[in-house]
Amino acid sequence: MESSFDNAAEKGTENTVERGAGRNKRKWTELEDEKLIESLLELVNNGTYKADNGFKSGYLGFLESCMNVKLPSSGLKRKPHIDSRLKTLKKDFTTVYDLRYGNC
């Protein structure tokens, strides 16, 4: 019995998706980044999810709903998409800040 994977490989239409750490990554567009930053600014200005050192729980749900309104066809979910992107943006900001102002 042949699987559909075998048939696809024979036809040359195989769509390989490697699974595992670092292999199944989603590329963010500039527009998506822009809308995420806009949503973060709304989150801060709204004040509902603000805490002393960050955000209160539930802020990812707010960001997901904002992103679904601004980019309905993007399919971005709070975890893993938005959470992962926020970690990346924070890491990049910290690196640039340390280079600019020094971490001594």
PDB file of N, CA, C and O in Angstrom, residues 3 6 10 24-25 29 31 33 40-41 43 49 55 65 67 72 76 85 89 91 93 96-97 101:
ATOM      1  N   SER A   3       1.625   5.259   0.350  1.00  0.00           N
ATOM      2  CA  SER A   3       1.093   6.413   1.075  1.00  0.00           C
ATOM      3  C   SER A   3       1.004   7.608   0.134  1.00  0.00           C
ATOM      4  O   SER A   3       1.579   7.616  -0.941  1.00  0.00           O
ATOM      5  N   ASP A   6       4.430   8.955  -0.692  1.00  0.00           N
ATOM      6  CA  ASP A   6       5.135   8.276  -1.774  1.00  0.00           C
ATOM      7  C   ASP A   6       4.641   8.767  -3.128  1.00  0.00           C
ATOM      8  O   ASP A   6       5.423   8.990  -4.045  1.00  0.00           O
ATOM      9  N   GLU A  10       6.826  10.809  -6.032  1.00  0.00           N
ATOM     10  CA  GLU A  10       6.957  10.345  -7.403  1.00  0.00           C
ATOM     11  C   GLU A  10       6.581  11.443  -8.398  1.00  0.00           C
ATOM     12  O   GLU A  10       7.181  11.575  -9.443  1.00  0.00           O
ATOM     13  N   ASN A  24      11.165  24.906  11.667  1.00  0.00           N
ATOM     14  CA  ASN A  24       9.841  25.260  11.186  1.00  0.00           C
ATOM     15  C   ASN A  24       9.529  26.682  11.628  1.00  0.00           C
ATOM     16  O   ASN A  24       8.661  26.931  12.436  1.00  0.00           O
ATOM     17  N   LYS A  25      10.251  27.630  11.062  1.00  0.00           N
ATOM     18  CA  LYS A  25      10.130  29.013  11.501  1.00  0.00           C
ATOM     19  C   LYS A  25       9.229  29.797  10.573  1.00  0.00           C
ATOM     20  O   LYS A  25       9.174  29.560   9.382  1.00  0.00           O
ATOM     21  N   THR A  29       6.639  39.666   8.275  1.00  0.00           N
ATOM     22  CA  THR A  29       6.787  40.732   7.295  1.00  0.00           C
ATOM     23  C   THR A  29       6.935  42.061   8.031  1.00  0.00           C
ATOM     24  O   THR A  29       6.626  42.167   9.221  1.00  0.00           O
ATOM     25  N   LEU A  31       5.106  44.649   7.562  1.00  0.00           N
ATOM     26  CA  LEU A  31       3.759  45.092   7.906  1.00  0.00           C
ATOM     27  C   LEU A  31       3.287  44.442   9.210  1.00  0.00           C
ATOM     28  O   LEU A  31       2.696  45.105  10.062  1.00  0.00           O
ATOM     29  N   ASP A  33       5.201  43.313  11.629  1.00  0.00           N
ATOM     30  CA  ASP A  33       5.960  43.932  12.713  1.00  0.00           C
ATOM     31  C   ASP A  33       5.387  45.303  13.063  1.00  0.00           C
ATOM     32  O   ASP A  33       5.244  45.646  14.235  1.00  0.00           O
ATOM     33  N   LEU A  40       1.122  47.002  20.508  1.00  0.00           N
ATOM     34  CA  LEU A  40       1.805  47.170  21.791  1.00  0.00           C
ATOM     35  C   LEU A  40       1.609  48.582  22.339  1.00  0.00           C
ATOM     36  O   LEU A  40       1.405  48.769  23.546  1.00  0.00           O
ATOM     37  N   LEU A  41       1.665  49.574  21.461  1.00  0.00           N
ATOM     38  CA  LEU A  41       1.429  50.952  21.888  1.00  0.00           C
ATOM     39  C   LEU A  41      -0.002  51.134  22.388  1.00  0.00           C
ATOM     40  O   LEU A  41      -0.236  51.818  23.393  1.00  0.00           O
ATOM     41  N   LEU A  43      -1.755  48.798  23.741  1.00  0.00           N
ATOM     42  CA  LEU A  43      -1.776  48.080  25.012  1.00  0.00           C
ATOM     43  C   LEU A  43      -1.263  48.965  26.146  1.00  0.00           C
ATOM     44  O   LEU A  43      -1.868  49.047  27.212  1.00  0.00           O
ATOM     45  N   TYR A  49      -3.612  46.430  30.932  1.00  0.00           N
ATOM     46  CA  TYR A  49      -2.697  45.318  31.168  1.00  0.00           C
ATOM     47  C   TYR A  49      -1.347  45.772  31.694  1.00  0.00           C
ATOM     48  O   TYR A  49      -0.414  44.976  31.771  1.00  0.00           O
ATOM     49  N   PHE A  55       3.759  43.507  31.843  1.00  0.00           N
ATOM     50  CA  PHE A  55       2.331  43.442  31.578  1.00  0.00           C
ATOM     51  C   PHE A  55       1.673  42.397  32.462  1.00  0.00           C
ATOM     52  O   PHE A  55       2.289  41.418  32.864  1.00  0.00           O
ATOM     53  N   SER A  65      -6.023  39.605  19.555  1.00  0.00           N
ATOM     54  CA  SER A  65      -7.262  40.170  19.021  1.00  0.00           C
ATOM     55  C   SER A  65      -6.980  41.435  18.200  1.00  0.00           C
ATOM     56  O   SER A  65      -7.608  41.658  17.164  1.00  0.00           O
ATOM     57  N   MET A  67      -4.237  42.063  16.511  1.00  0.00           N
ATOM     58  CA  MET A  67      -3.616  41.625  15.262  1.00  0.00           C
ATOM     59  C   MET A  67      -4.655  41.013  14.324  1.00  0.00           C
ATOM     60  O   MET A  67      -4.572  41.189  13.107  1.00  0.00           O
ATOM     61  N   PRO A  72      -6.490  40.383   9.367  1.00  0.00           N
ATOM     62  CA  PRO A  72      -7.360  39.222   9.567  1.00  0.00           C
ATOM     63  C   PRO A  72      -6.879  37.934   8.899  1.00  0.00           C
ATOM     64  O   PRO A  72      -7.163  36.846   9.389  1.00  0.00           O
ATOM     65  N   LEU A  76      -2.070  34.817  12.959  1.00  0.00           N
ATOM     66  CA  LEU A  76      -1.117  34.871  14.066  1.00  0.00           C
ATOM     67  C   LEU A  76      -1.810  34.501  15.375  1.00  0.00           C
ATOM     68  O   LEU A  76      -2.877  35.010  15.692  1.00  0.00           O
ATOM     69  N   ARG A  85       7.828  36.336  18.845  1.00  0.00           N
ATOM     70  CA  ARG A  85       8.282  37.583  18.212  1.00  0.00           C
ATOM     71  C   ARG A  85       8.621  38.637  19.256  1.00  0.00           C
ATOM     72  O   ARG A  85       9.592  39.392  19.097  1.00  0.00           O
ATOM     73  N   LEU A  89      12.137  40.571  19.589  1.00  0.00           N
ATOM     74  CA  LEU A  89      12.242  42.029  19.583  1.00  0.00           C
ATOM     75  C   LEU A  89      12.924  42.541  20.848  1.00  0.00           C
ATOM     76  O   LEU A  89      13.738  43.463  20.795  1.00  0.00           O
ATOM     77  N   LYS A  91      15.092  40.894  22.727  1.00  0.00           N
ATOM     78  CA  LYS A  91      16.507  40.528  22.648  1.00  0.00           C
ATOM     79  C   LYS A  91      17.263  41.481  21.723  1.00  0.00           C
ATOM     80  O   LYS A  91      18.351  41.965  22.058  1.00  0.00           O
ATOM     81  N   PHE A  93      16.388  44.571  20.891  1.00  0.00           N
ATOM     82  CA  PHE A  93      16.439  45.889  21.515  1.00  0.00           C
ATOM     83  C   PHE A  93      17.527  45.945  22.577  1.00  0.00           C
ATOM     84  O   PHE A  93      18.292  46.914  22.652  1.00  0.00           O
ATOM     85  N   VAL A  96      21.002  46.208  20.915  1.00  0.00           N
ATOM     86  CA  VAL A  96      21.266  47.543  20.378  1.00  0.00           C
ATOM     87  C   VAL A  96      21.468  48.548  21.512  1.00  0.00           C
ATOM     88  O   VAL A  96      22.375  49.391  21.465  1.00  0.00           O
ATOM     89  N   TYR A  97      20.651  48.465  22.546  1.00  0.00           N
ATOM     90  CA  TYR A  97      20.762  49.377  23.689  1.00  0.00           C
ATOM     91  C   TYR A  97      22.125  49.230  24.366  1.00  0.00           C
ATOM     92  O   TYR A  97      22.781  50.220  24.701  1.00  0.00           O
ATOM     93  N   TYR A 101      24.680  52.340  24.583  1.00  0.00           N
ATOM     94  CA  TYR A 101      24.914  52.980  25.867  1.00  0.00           C
ATOM     95  C   TYR A 101      25.901  52.226  26.756  1.00  0.00           C
ATOM     96  O   TYR A 101      26.207  52.690  27.842  1.00  0.00           O
TER      97      TYR A 101
END
